Amino acid sequence: MDLLRIDDQFTDEERMIRDTAREFAASRVEPHVADWFERGTFPVRELAPELGKLGLLGMHLTGYGCAGAGAVAYGIACRELEAADSGLRSFVSVQGSLAMTAIHKYGSEEQKREWLPRMAAGEALGCFALTEPDRGSDPGSMLTRARRDGSDWVLNGTKMWITNGSVADVAVVWARTEEGVRGFLVPAGTPGFTASEIHRKLSLRASITSELVLDDVRLPADAMLPEAAGLRGPLGCLSEARYGIIWGAVGAGRSCYEAAVSYAKSREQFGRPIGAFQLTQEKLAWMEVELGRAGLVALHVGRLNEAGQVTPQQVSFGKLANVRAALDVARQARTVLGANGITLEYPVIRHMNNLESVLTYEGTQEIHTLVLGEAITGLSAYR
Ligand SMILES: Cc1cc2nc3c(=O)[nH]c(=O)nc-3n(C[C@H](O)[C@H](O)[C@H](O)COP(=O)(O)OP(=O)(O)OC[C@H]3O[C@@H](n4cnc5c(N)ncnc54)[C@H](O)[C@@H]3O)c2cc1C
């Protein structure tokens, strides 16, 4: 149903990665994900080693057991995983683009050797702790502090909405020091460090989201990521993860669209399939156009990324445009399915609810709008 035949632009290797990720999502996740969503669980310890074996964790990184794939191949994998559920893609993004990228980009040789091979294999899990209960869009004003005590560091603060936080073996925690924001590797079980799962979410239910509390957490000097200084550190990782969302959103939208097309062809009212009515066709044609455009944006930003030319503004463009398109497609698809559209028997409302989180995390739609506004006018409107 891809009228533009965007996938024809992929290389053979990219197509192979697409098929691998698609097959994994179809066989290991899709048959169970509605149930996980309903129960609010995600069997991350079981799935992580399987994703690791397929080379899908930190796949765009090189060395230390990582696959060293191109940006487009990584994006395609995100697309296929998110077609199953945004929770699955969120896990892969946090593990690879946030936690592993922080260590790969900013870590010491010892930190990389200690964590990256096990994280790439899915044997060790990571999380990325930037957001706080009262500091979301403005992480520069974070309250979490790290102070020196001899050669040690002592961390205090609370982090909120942290994906994989309560299952992670290592948390990448961002804290303010006297020299500005720095990143720290906090192994699970460190005294004073607790992580508890956040319940009663109605979005990304097949994903673990946690609150982390750091109460006089004492860390050795070498727990700090030596190469990350200032807010540029976490923002550099977020740009990688946002890139994956540009592709992932297309997958979630595609799943809703496919459900709508199939339903429109089989559901009959007034003696005809509802797909034979012009109003339904208008919805389906509009979804095809939105998803075709989103797919082109993803591929374009992906090729720029591979050429080392992509800018944060282009990533904001893609995240803003594609998540909005996917959410609009999900809402339209929901109407095509009528009452059936509100149940977990079909993937549509699950994707729709998930996309509300995707719209908010990794920079809200408003923040990405302000990024574009500043790029257009040269005037900053954040404050
Ligand atoms: C399921 C889920 C998983 C997450 N996983 C992680 C994770 O792994 N790690 C992590 O660190 N964080 C994570 N987050 C947190 C996420 O990144 C934040 O929720 C996001 O940055 C927004 O922060 P906030 O929720 O505090 O909203 P706020 O910043 O309080 O914003 C509330 C509203 O005000 C708007 N707003 C804020 N500032 C401005 C402005 N200057 N101009 C106009 N409007 C503005 C926002 O756009 C939004 O609409 C996750 C969130 C969710 C929902």
XYZ file of C-alpha atoms and ligand atoms in Angstrom:
436
model
C 0.000 0.000 0.000
C 3.033 2.257 -0.349
C 2.082 4.112 -3.551
C 5.344 6.073 -3.632
C 7.357 2.846 -3.327
C 9.741 4.504 -0.915
C 11.288 1.165 0.080
C 12.582 0.774 -3.487
C 15.115 3.458 -2.550
C 16.640 1.223 0.126
C 19.842 -0.733 -0.445
C 19.772 -4.547 -0.302
C 21.292 -4.441 3.183
C 18.655 -1.964 4.373
C 15.910 -4.217 2.986
C 17.446 -7.154 4.820
C 17.414 -5.226 8.113
C 13.812 -4.188 7.422
C 12.791 -7.818 6.922
C 14.659 -8.974 10.031
C 13.042 -6.325 12.255
C 9.625 -6.908 10.654
C 9.808 -10.658 11.178
C 10.860 -10.199 14.821
C 8.025 -7.734 15.475
C 5.470 -9.949 13.732
C 6.442 -13.192 15.437
C 7.627 -12.134 18.893
C 5.659 -8.999 19.691
C 2.483 -8.510 17.661
C 0.694 -11.676 18.857
C 1.151 -10.641 22.520
C 1.391 -6.876 22.639
C -2.310 -6.106 23.156
C -2.214 -8.368 26.186
C 0.978 -6.720 27.539
C -0.627 -3.330 26.961
C -3.762 -4.369 28.827
C -1.750 -5.751 31.749
C 0.729 -2.857 31.707
C 3.804 -5.072 31.331
C 6.696 -5.531 28.930
C 8.895 -8.651 29.140
C 12.075 -6.712 28.613
C 14.506 -9.276 30.076
C 13.172 -11.886 27.673
C 13.132 -9.703 24.564
C 16.377 -7.774 25.069
C 18.765 -10.695 24.377
C 16.761 -11.586 21.260
C 16.988 -8.006 19.991
C 20.682 -8.100 20.851
C 21.225 -11.275 18.818
C 19.653 -9.577 15.802
C 22.063 -6.656 16.189
C 19.240 -4.167 16.881
C 20.617 -2.647 20.117
C 22.926 0.304 19.568
C 22.973 -0.822 15.939
C 24.148 2.557 14.596
C 27.227 2.520 16.877
C 30.544 0.973 15.918
C 32.855 -1.316 17.895
C 32.205 -2.860 21.348
C 29.877 -5.486 19.862
C 27.631 -2.945 18.073
C 26.461 -3.588 14.506
C 27.800 -0.373 12.933
C 24.756 -0.007 10.647
C 23.951 3.188 8.740
C 21.465 5.785 9.946
C 18.835 4.773 7.391
C 19.097 1.099 8.348
C 18.685 2.096 12.001
C 15.659 4.223 11.118
C 14.071 1.404 9.145
C 14.452 -0.912 12.131
C 12.733 1.718 14.310
C 9.904 1.919 11.776
C 9.333 -1.819 11.776
C 9.531 -2.151 15.570
C 7.159 0.746 16.173
C 4.675 -0.757 13.703
C 4.260 -3.403 16.433
C 4.191 -0.966 19.364
C 5.807 2.334 20.344
C 6.848 0.669 23.620
C 9.119 -1.746 21.752
C 10.750 1.039 19.769
C 11.046 3.129 22.946
C 12.980 0.318 24.601
C 15.361 0.062 21.625
C 15.750 3.869 21.439
C 16.506 4.265 25.133
C 18.923 1.358 25.206
C 20.728 2.261 21.958
C 20.266 5.948 21.194
C 20.243 7.273 24.743
C 22.066 5.043 27.243
C 24.553 3.345 24.888
C 25.138 6.491 22.831
C 25.923 8.472 26.014
C 28.568 5.915 26.979
C 29.879 5.528 23.413
C 30.109 9.276 22.795
C 31.252 10.516 26.181
C 32.534 7.530 28.173
C 36.092 6.514 29.069
C 37.601 3.450 27.419
C 36.980 1.467 30.642
C 33.327 2.551 30.800
C 32.808 1.574 27.165
C 34.433 -1.841 27.664
C 32.506 -2.480 30.829
C 29.035 -1.679 29.529
C 28.703 -1.533 25.751
C 29.277 -5.178 24.729
C 26.771 -6.442 27.315
C 24.278 -3.735 26.421
C 24.581 -4.502 22.696
C 23.909 -8.156 23.515
C 20.837 -7.213 25.576
C 22.396 -8.777 28.685
C 22.680 -5.445 30.496
C 19.952 -2.788 30.323
C 20.411 0.953 30.500
C 18.247 3.988 31.105
C 18.734 7.716 30.576
C 17.667 10.004 33.384
C 17.298 13.662 32.462
C 13.688 14.684 33.241
C 12.699 15.603 36.800
C 9.241 15.913 38.416
C 9.361 19.724 38.083
C 11.856 20.116 35.238
C 10.779 18.683 31.873
C 11.095 20.899 28.805
C 13.692 23.045 30.576
C 16.354 20.534 31.690
C 18.909 23.340 31.958
C 17.285 24.273 35.268
C 17.561 20.745 36.707
C 17.656 20.375 40.480
C 19.650 17.127 40.750
C 23.074 17.907 42.168
C 26.428 16.128 42.190
C 29.013 17.443 44.652
C 32.597 16.430 45.196
C 33.555 14.747 48.445
C 37.270 13.982 48.284
C 37.655 12.174 44.967
C 34.079 10.775 45.184
C 30.878 12.268 43.848
C 27.693 12.463 45.929
C 24.400 12.719 44.016
C 21.033 13.960 45.282
C 17.809 14.465 43.362
C 14.766 12.853 41.724
C 14.290 11.844 38.096
C 10.850 11.195 36.640
C 9.362 9.397 33.624
C 12.485 7.342 33.066
C 11.955 4.547 30.527
C 13.421 1.236 31.762
C 14.479 2.958 35.013
C 13.420 0.190 37.391
C 14.808 -2.650 35.248
C 18.078 -1.013 34.197
C 21.461 -2.346 35.308
C 22.952 1.085 34.797
C 21.383 4.528 34.818
C 22.945 7.410 32.919
C 22.059 10.232 35.324
C 22.492 13.902 34.424
C 23.230 16.207 37.359
C 24.406 19.741 37.970
C 27.930 20.163 39.315
C 29.998 23.276 39.993
C 31.318 22.938 36.435
C 27.849 22.612 34.871
C 25.787 19.569 33.866
C 27.669 16.241 33.854
C 26.645 12.628 33.214
C 27.185 9.803 35.733
C 26.912 6.036 35.439
C 24.928 4.765 38.416
C 24.818 0.949 38.669
C 21.561 -0.536 40.017
C 21.900 -1.430 43.685
C 24.169 1.500 44.550
C 23.244 2.506 48.146
C 20.872 5.480 48.192
C 19.628 4.814 44.641
C 16.039 3.569 44.265
C 13.846 3.118 41.202
C 10.099 2.485 41.282
C 7.705 1.854 38.439
C 5.064 4.458 37.551
C 1.614 2.868 37.257
C -1.808 3.927 35.963
C -0.456 5.148 32.592
C -2.941 5.020 29.713
C -0.219 5.379 27.084
C 2.900 3.288 26.429
C 1.536 0.644 28.745
C 3.793 -1.997 27.161
C 6.843 -0.061 28.351
C 8.376 0.381 31.783
C 8.446 3.962 33.070
C 9.985 4.811 36.431
C 10.843 7.361 39.061
C 14.459 7.388 40.284
C 15.485 8.764 43.663
C 19.110 9.594 44.467
C 19.642 10.092 48.170
C 23.322 10.748 48.957
C 24.428 8.299 46.267
C 28.202 8.012 46.564
C 30.087 7.239 43.357
C 33.796 6.908 42.612
C 35.467 9.613 40.500
C 35.478 7.358 37.439
C 31.655 7.108 37.419
C 31.483 10.442 35.591
C 31.369 10.447 31.775
C 34.577 12.382 31.069
C 33.673 13.758 27.634
C 30.218 15.216 28.360
C 30.322 18.786 29.666
C 27.203 20.951 29.827
C 23.713 20.409 28.487
C 25.182 19.591 25.097
C 25.922 16.122 26.495
C 22.339 14.925 26.993
C 21.084 16.963 24.027
C 23.530 15.167 21.733
C 21.976 11.834 22.704
C 18.418 13.154 22.431
C 19.054 14.189 18.848
C 19.927 10.550 18.023
C 16.786 9.257 19.703
C 14.558 11.861 18.052
C 15.936 10.756 14.724
C 14.682 7.217 15.430
C 11.236 8.605 16.276
C 10.991 10.241 12.830
C 11.010 6.723 11.377
C 9.201 4.997 14.207
C 6.149 7.243 13.899
C 5.764 6.142 10.268
C 5.571 2.531 11.468
C 2.883 3.261 14.062
C 0.892 5.262 11.492
C 1.269 2.503 8.894
C -0.117 -0.102 11.261
C -3.226 2.060 11.866
C -3.617 2.716 8.154
C -3.364 -0.969 7.246
C -5.974 -1.831 9.876
C -8.279 0.859 8.450
C -7.890 -0.314 4.838
C -8.512 -3.921 5.697
C -11.540 -3.028 7.850
C -12.947 -0.716 5.163
C -12.866 -3.530 2.615
C -14.627 -6.077 4.791
C -17.058 -4.085 6.941
C -20.445 -3.643 5.272
C -23.102 -1.004 5.970
C -26.030 -0.006 3.773
C -25.342 -3.138 1.727
C -21.825 -2.175 0.656
C -18.288 -2.295 2.077
C -17.679 1.009 3.874
C -14.543 1.357 1.699
C -16.874 1.930 -1.259
C -18.148 5.199 0.232
C -16.396 8.346 -0.906
C -16.067 9.684 2.625
C -14.128 6.578 3.676
C -11.975 6.706 0.565
C -11.160 10.319 1.293
C -9.870 9.283 4.730
C -7.791 6.441 3.311
C -6.354 8.587 0.508
C -5.462 11.284 3.032
C -3.713 8.713 5.257
C -1.737 7.390 2.275
C -0.626 10.943 1.446
C 0.323 11.776 5.051
C 2.306 8.558 5.481
C 3.966 8.902 2.071
C 5.122 12.389 2.997
C 6.285 11.232 6.422
C 8.218 8.367 4.826
C 9.957 10.772 2.459
C 10.876 13.105 5.316
C 12.338 10.152 7.243
C 14.381 8.982 4.270
C 15.619 12.478 3.461
C 16.687 13.215 7.048
C 18.204 9.728 7.161
C 20.362 10.258 4.097
C 21.481 13.657 5.492
C 22.330 11.897 8.745
C 24.405 9.290 6.904
C 26.280 12.033 5.092
C 27.028 13.643 8.484
C 25.097 16.748 7.435
C 21.911 16.586 9.485
C 21.189 19.543 11.782
C 19.202 19.514 15.053
C 16.635 21.742 13.330
C 16.093 19.132 10.617
C 15.620 16.474 13.281
C 13.080 18.731 15.038
C 11.307 19.202 11.689
C 11.052 15.449 11.215
C 9.975 14.662 14.775
C 7.314 17.367 14.761
C 5.965 16.558 11.288
C 5.970 12.780 11.526
C 4.575 12.301 15.022
C 1.792 14.745 14.236
C 1.061 12.915 10.960
C 1.040 9.516 12.683
C -1.277 10.739 15.432
C -3.669 12.266 12.879
C -3.624 9.029 10.873
C -4.340 7.022 14.041
C -7.302 9.250 14.899
C -8.745 9.000 11.377
C -8.203 5.246 11.300
C -10.036 4.991 14.609
C -13.124 6.540 13.030
C -13.040 4.068 10.116
C -13.196 1.190 12.600
C -16.234 2.665 14.367
C -16.868 1.074 17.766
C -14.358 -1.685 17.053
C -11.763 1.082 16.887
C -11.851 1.539 20.643
C -10.901 -2.035 21.527
C -7.548 -3.787 21.829
C -8.738 -6.312 19.216
C -7.286 -3.865 16.678
C -3.983 -2.002 17.022
C -5.383 1.466 16.339
C -6.316 2.903 19.719
C -3.220 1.346 21.312
C -1.027 3.177 18.789
C -3.108 6.330 19.180
C -2.636 6.365 22.953
C 1.066 5.523 22.614
C 1.594 8.363 20.171
C 0.399 10.834 22.795
C 3.567 9.986 24.748
C 5.706 10.075 21.630
C 4.335 13.569 20.938
C 5.515 14.644 24.407
C 8.808 12.865 25.041
C 12.140 13.734 23.436
C 10.936 17.328 23.184
C 7.244 18.209 23.073
C 5.619 19.384 19.850
C 5.678 22.916 21.281
C 9.424 22.802 21.951
C 10.153 21.520 18.429
C 7.887 24.251 17.067
C 10.019 26.795 18.958
C 13.183 25.243 17.491
C 11.757 25.784 14.006
C 10.462 29.234 14.940
C 13.955 30.257 15.997
C 15.481 28.793 12.826
C 12.984 30.744 10.694
C 13.055 34.097 12.470
C 16.398 34.102 14.277
C 14.413 34.982 17.413
C 14.310 32.685 20.421
C 10.864 32.350 22.033
C 11.577 29.828 24.810
C 11.424 32.383 27.637
C 6.179 7.498 28.538
C 7.271 8.500 28.744
C 8.601 8.070 28.752
C 9.624 8.996 29.003
N 10.940 8.551 29.048
C 11.929 9.417 29.441
C 13.278 8.957 29.641
O 13.601 7.779 29.404
N 14.198 9.841 30.097
C 13.899 11.140 30.378
O 14.782 11.880 30.816
N 12.624 11.618 30.182
C 11.631 10.792 29.735
N 10.341 11.258 29.546
C 10.027 12.649 29.899
C 9.763 13.546 28.715
O 10.933 13.785 28.003
C 9.096 14.826 29.267
O 7.792 14.466 29.648
C 9.081 15.968 28.264
O 10.363 16.488 28.077
C 8.142 17.104 28.692
O 8.361 17.465 30.013
P 7.112 17.578 31.024
O 6.289 16.341 30.917
O 7.673 17.931 32.357
O 6.231 18.734 30.464
P 6.465 20.334 30.700
O 7.849 20.715 30.316
O 5.984 20.699 32.063
O 5.469 20.914 29.606
C 4.042 20.980 29.786
C 3.468 21.716 28.574
O 4.008 23.043 28.515
C 4.614 23.242 27.253
N 5.760 24.133 27.354
C 6.852 24.021 28.163
N 7.717 25.030 27.945
C 7.171 25.791 26.964
C 7.579 26.962 26.271
N 8.739 27.566 26.523
N 6.752 27.466 25.328
C 5.584 26.862 25.024
N 5.137 25.757 25.635
C 5.936 25.224 26.594
C 5.031 21.861 26.786
O 5.249 21.813 25.404
C 3.843 21.035 27.254
O 2.793 21.177 26.336
C 9.299 10.363 29.228
C 7.975 10.785 29.168
C 6.959 9.868 28.937
C 5.533 10.337 28.888
